[in-house]
XYZ file of C-alpha atoms in Angstrom:
241
model
C 107.885 -2.220 11.019
C 104.964 -2.823 8.683
C 105.289 -5.667 6.231
C 105.184 -5.240 2.473
C 104.207 -7.513 -0.395
C 107.824 -8.076 -1.407
C 108.903 -9.205 2.074
C 111.330 -12.135 2.199
C 112.080 -14.315 5.217
C 114.441 -12.529 7.581
C 118.161 -12.468 6.812
C 120.912 -9.915 7.190
C 119.969 -8.288 3.861
C 116.221 -8.163 4.403
C 115.641 -7.978 8.135
C 113.934 -4.948 9.628
C 116.863 -3.598 11.638
C 118.852 -2.986 8.452
C 116.267 -0.466 7.285
C 115.587 1.553 10.440
C 114.595 5.084 9.457
C 113.507 4.199 5.919
C 109.939 4.457 4.681
C 107.902 1.370 3.801
C 108.215 2.292 0.112
C 112.016 2.521 0.362
C 112.190 -0.855 2.065
C 110.039 -2.418 -0.660
C 112.234 -0.934 -3.384
C 115.267 -2.576 -1.810
C 113.682 -5.917 -1.013
C 112.236 -6.383 -4.487
C 115.802 -6.688 -5.774
C 116.485 -9.691 -3.556
C 116.115 -13.202 -4.915
C 115.374 -16.096 -2.565
C 117.293 -19.200 -3.625
C 117.066 -22.794 -2.381
C 119.824 -25.358 -2.872
C 120.257 -29.052 -2.188
C 123.368 -30.632 -0.609
C 126.515 -30.821 -2.792
C 125.484 -28.017 -5.157
C 128.270 -25.647 -6.222
C 127.101 -22.039 -5.953
C 130.232 -20.665 -7.595
C 133.786 -21.810 -8.243
C 137.115 -20.248 -7.405
C 138.094 -17.953 -10.270
C 134.531 -17.414 -11.551
C 133.648 -13.821 -12.299
C 131.854 -12.457 -9.254
C 128.439 -10.930 -9.801
C 126.332 -11.623 -6.701
C 126.303 -11.275 -2.936
C 124.677 -14.105 -0.986
C 123.268 -13.924 2.526
C 122.925 -17.376 4.054
C 119.484 -17.799 5.624
C 119.796 -21.436 6.708
C 122.109 -24.392 6.180
C 125.870 -24.706 5.779
C 128.235 -23.989 2.888
C 131.787 -25.307 2.566
C 134.342 -22.805 1.250
C 137.417 -24.336 -0.376
C 140.497 -23.193 -2.283
C 142.632 -25.180 -4.709
C 146.219 -25.948 -3.711
C 149.048 -25.897 -6.308
C 149.207 -29.699 -6.197
C 145.499 -30.022 -6.958
C 144.272 -30.691 -3.417
C 141.296 -28.818 -1.964
C 141.831 -26.874 1.252
C 138.736 -26.190 3.344
C 138.879 -22.552 4.441
C 135.804 -22.442 6.655
C 132.158 -23.377 6.959
C 129.653 -20.582 6.317
C 126.517 -20.696 8.483
C 123.223 -18.809 8.684
C 123.601 -15.052 9.066
C 126.856 -14.780 7.102
C 127.546 -13.114 3.753
C 129.370 -14.574 0.753
C 130.709 -12.524 -2.139
C 131.491 -9.252 -0.397
C 135.193 -10.024 -0.972
C 134.574 -9.443 -4.684
C 132.368 -6.370 -4.513
C 134.578 -4.463 -6.985
C 133.934 -6.920 -9.799
C 136.804 -9.284 -9.129
C 136.684 -13.079 -9.157
C 135.598 -15.371 -6.362
C 138.635 -16.358 -4.234
C 137.118 -19.699 -3.243
C 134.603 -22.346 -4.257
C 131.288 -22.474 -2.375
C 129.578 -25.878 -2.113
C 126.505 -26.650 -0.020
C 126.876 -29.231 2.734
C 123.165 -29.251 3.613
C 119.918 -27.895 2.231
C 120.475 -24.151 1.986
C 118.228 -21.109 1.738
C 119.920 -17.844 0.775
C 119.039 -14.313 -0.281
C 120.863 -13.220 -3.416
C 121.458 -9.762 -4.859
C 123.613 -8.591 -7.741
C 126.616 -6.423 -6.966
C 125.224 -3.727 -9.263
C 121.903 -3.610 -7.409
C 123.631 -3.627 -4.039
C 125.914 -0.777 -5.088
C 122.915 1.341 -6.105
C 121.152 0.594 -2.813
C 124.185 1.612 -0.774
C 124.688 4.803 -2.761
C 121.055 5.841 -2.231
C 120.809 4.799 1.425
C 123.872 5.682 3.547
C 122.161 4.383 6.702
C 121.850 0.934 5.147
C 125.541 1.112 4.190
C 126.569 1.698 7.804
C 124.504 -1.198 9.135
C 125.815 -3.529 6.454
C 129.368 -2.497 7.346
C 128.650 -3.382 10.980
C 127.505 -6.843 9.940
C 130.560 -7.333 7.744
C 132.839 -6.171 10.556
C 131.496 -8.938 12.796
C 132.137 -11.493 10.062
C 135.675 -10.179 9.543
C 136.356 -10.556 13.269
C 135.338 -14.218 13.018
C 137.652 -14.775 10.044
C 140.590 -13.140 11.841
C 139.890 -15.286 14.896
C 140.121 -18.411 12.742
C 143.503 -17.285 11.392
C 144.769 -16.726 14.936
C 143.510 -20.167 15.907
C 145.584 -21.822 13.196
C 148.780 -20.070 14.200
C 148.657 -19.641 17.945
C 146.114 -21.836 19.688
C 146.388 -25.349 21.045
C 144.622 -28.306 19.472
C 141.966 -28.182 22.199
C 141.302 -24.508 21.549
C 141.178 -25.046 17.783
C 138.564 -27.797 17.998
C 136.533 -25.782 20.512
C 136.587 -22.744 18.230
C 135.570 -24.829 15.237
C 132.549 -26.236 17.077
C 131.469 -22.745 18.135
C 131.777 -21.536 14.541
C 129.023 -23.959 13.514
C 126.412 -22.073 15.574
C 124.321 -19.710 13.417
C 124.372 -16.082 14.530
C 120.840 -16.399 15.889
C 120.832 -20.110 16.558
C 119.660 -21.723 19.780
C 122.592 -22.692 22.035
C 121.520 -26.333 22.334
C 120.077 -26.819 18.840
C 121.118 -29.783 16.716
C 123.734 -28.607 14.208
C 124.699 -30.330 10.963
C 128.249 -31.689 10.906
C 128.907 -33.144 7.462
C 132.708 -32.996 7.540
C 134.733 -36.088 8.342
C 137.282 -36.054 11.150
C 139.984 -35.986 8.462
C 138.474 -32.887 6.809
C 138.185 -31.109 10.163
C 141.801 -32.004 10.934
C 143.056 -30.674 7.603
C 141.131 -27.429 8.057
C 142.541 -26.890 11.567
C 146.084 -28.046 10.833
C 145.835 -31.047 13.166
C 146.049 -34.807 12.825
C 142.909 -36.876 12.400
C 143.790 -38.810 15.561
C 143.985 -35.607 17.610
C 140.602 -34.374 16.405
C 138.985 -37.766 17.055
C 140.465 -37.931 20.555
C 139.301 -34.452 21.509
C 135.810 -34.953 20.092
C 135.470 -38.277 21.917
C 136.569 -36.649 25.162
C 134.083 -33.800 24.682
C 131.315 -36.347 24.205
C 132.394 -38.344 27.262
C 132.367 -35.200 29.406
C 128.978 -34.202 27.948
C 130.284 -30.992 26.466
C 128.820 -32.121 23.139
C 126.530 -34.824 21.851
C 127.209 -36.165 18.370
C 125.832 -38.670 15.902
C 125.974 -39.396 12.205
C 125.855 -36.050 10.438
C 124.999 -33.880 13.452
C 126.328 -32.411 16.658
C 124.672 -30.725 19.649
C 126.624 -28.372 21.902
C 125.603 -29.058 25.492
C 128.018 -26.709 27.245
C 128.660 -23.664 25.087
C 129.994 -21.655 28.010
C 132.781 -24.181 28.599
C 133.866 -24.066 24.947
C 133.804 -20.254 24.970
C 135.937 -20.128 28.092
C 138.483 -22.503 26.581
C 138.708 -20.558 23.336
C 138.759 -17.136 24.917
C 141.118 -17.750 27.832
C 143.960 -19.178 25.753
C 144.831 -21.592 28.541
C 145.481 -25.259 27.935
C 142.915 -27.460 29.667
C 144.058 -31.012 30.279
C 141.832 -33.532 28.579
C 142.375 -35.925 31.417
C 141.507 -33.369 34.059
C 138.241 -32.191 35.477
C 135.861 -30.302 33.267
C 135.793 -26.561 33.910
C 132.505 -25.022 34.918
């Protein structure tokens, strides 16, 4: 597709495949409503309970989504990575159900709910493709809920590591990991000792490589098999291939 002067770096809201069948002028009219934002680590994009006005598409980086507990504690819900959308939960003008805080440098495309609504009303084809993207994200969220209730500790940690991979990320790329073992444990409903033991075993078996603030997945296939099969793999046993 030909480029236009208003083109923004590719993301789910501005990539070419979203606009298949539209003219160059139509694409430009949509893209000119997008705002490219850059954030530093530990910036709060919005807080739980704030009036929702924008949809964000994460281009790069990681964002921590948290919710306040009745006793004042913060529960980490999930980590948003490149290719995911934030704010679609509040498309009808509600309030944000969680707080979004950057863990790393972040680049995101931002569009107001009002502008997005007009775009979808004028371009049904764009609506369908956006729904497809949201459906994939919903599947990931439902998988996380199943992990918390049904899966073993090994499967939970494996699923968490896989969730850090951007939708179009390289399988063996270095990924930021800015959560402590305690924070990961609280998010997955495990003990800190269990998470530390599993992560250490993964490193020893060269399933992952980790250091201060980063992780590299060396054997994605193994993690996917563990999470998808639902079978318990003994940590002391041989690594599956």
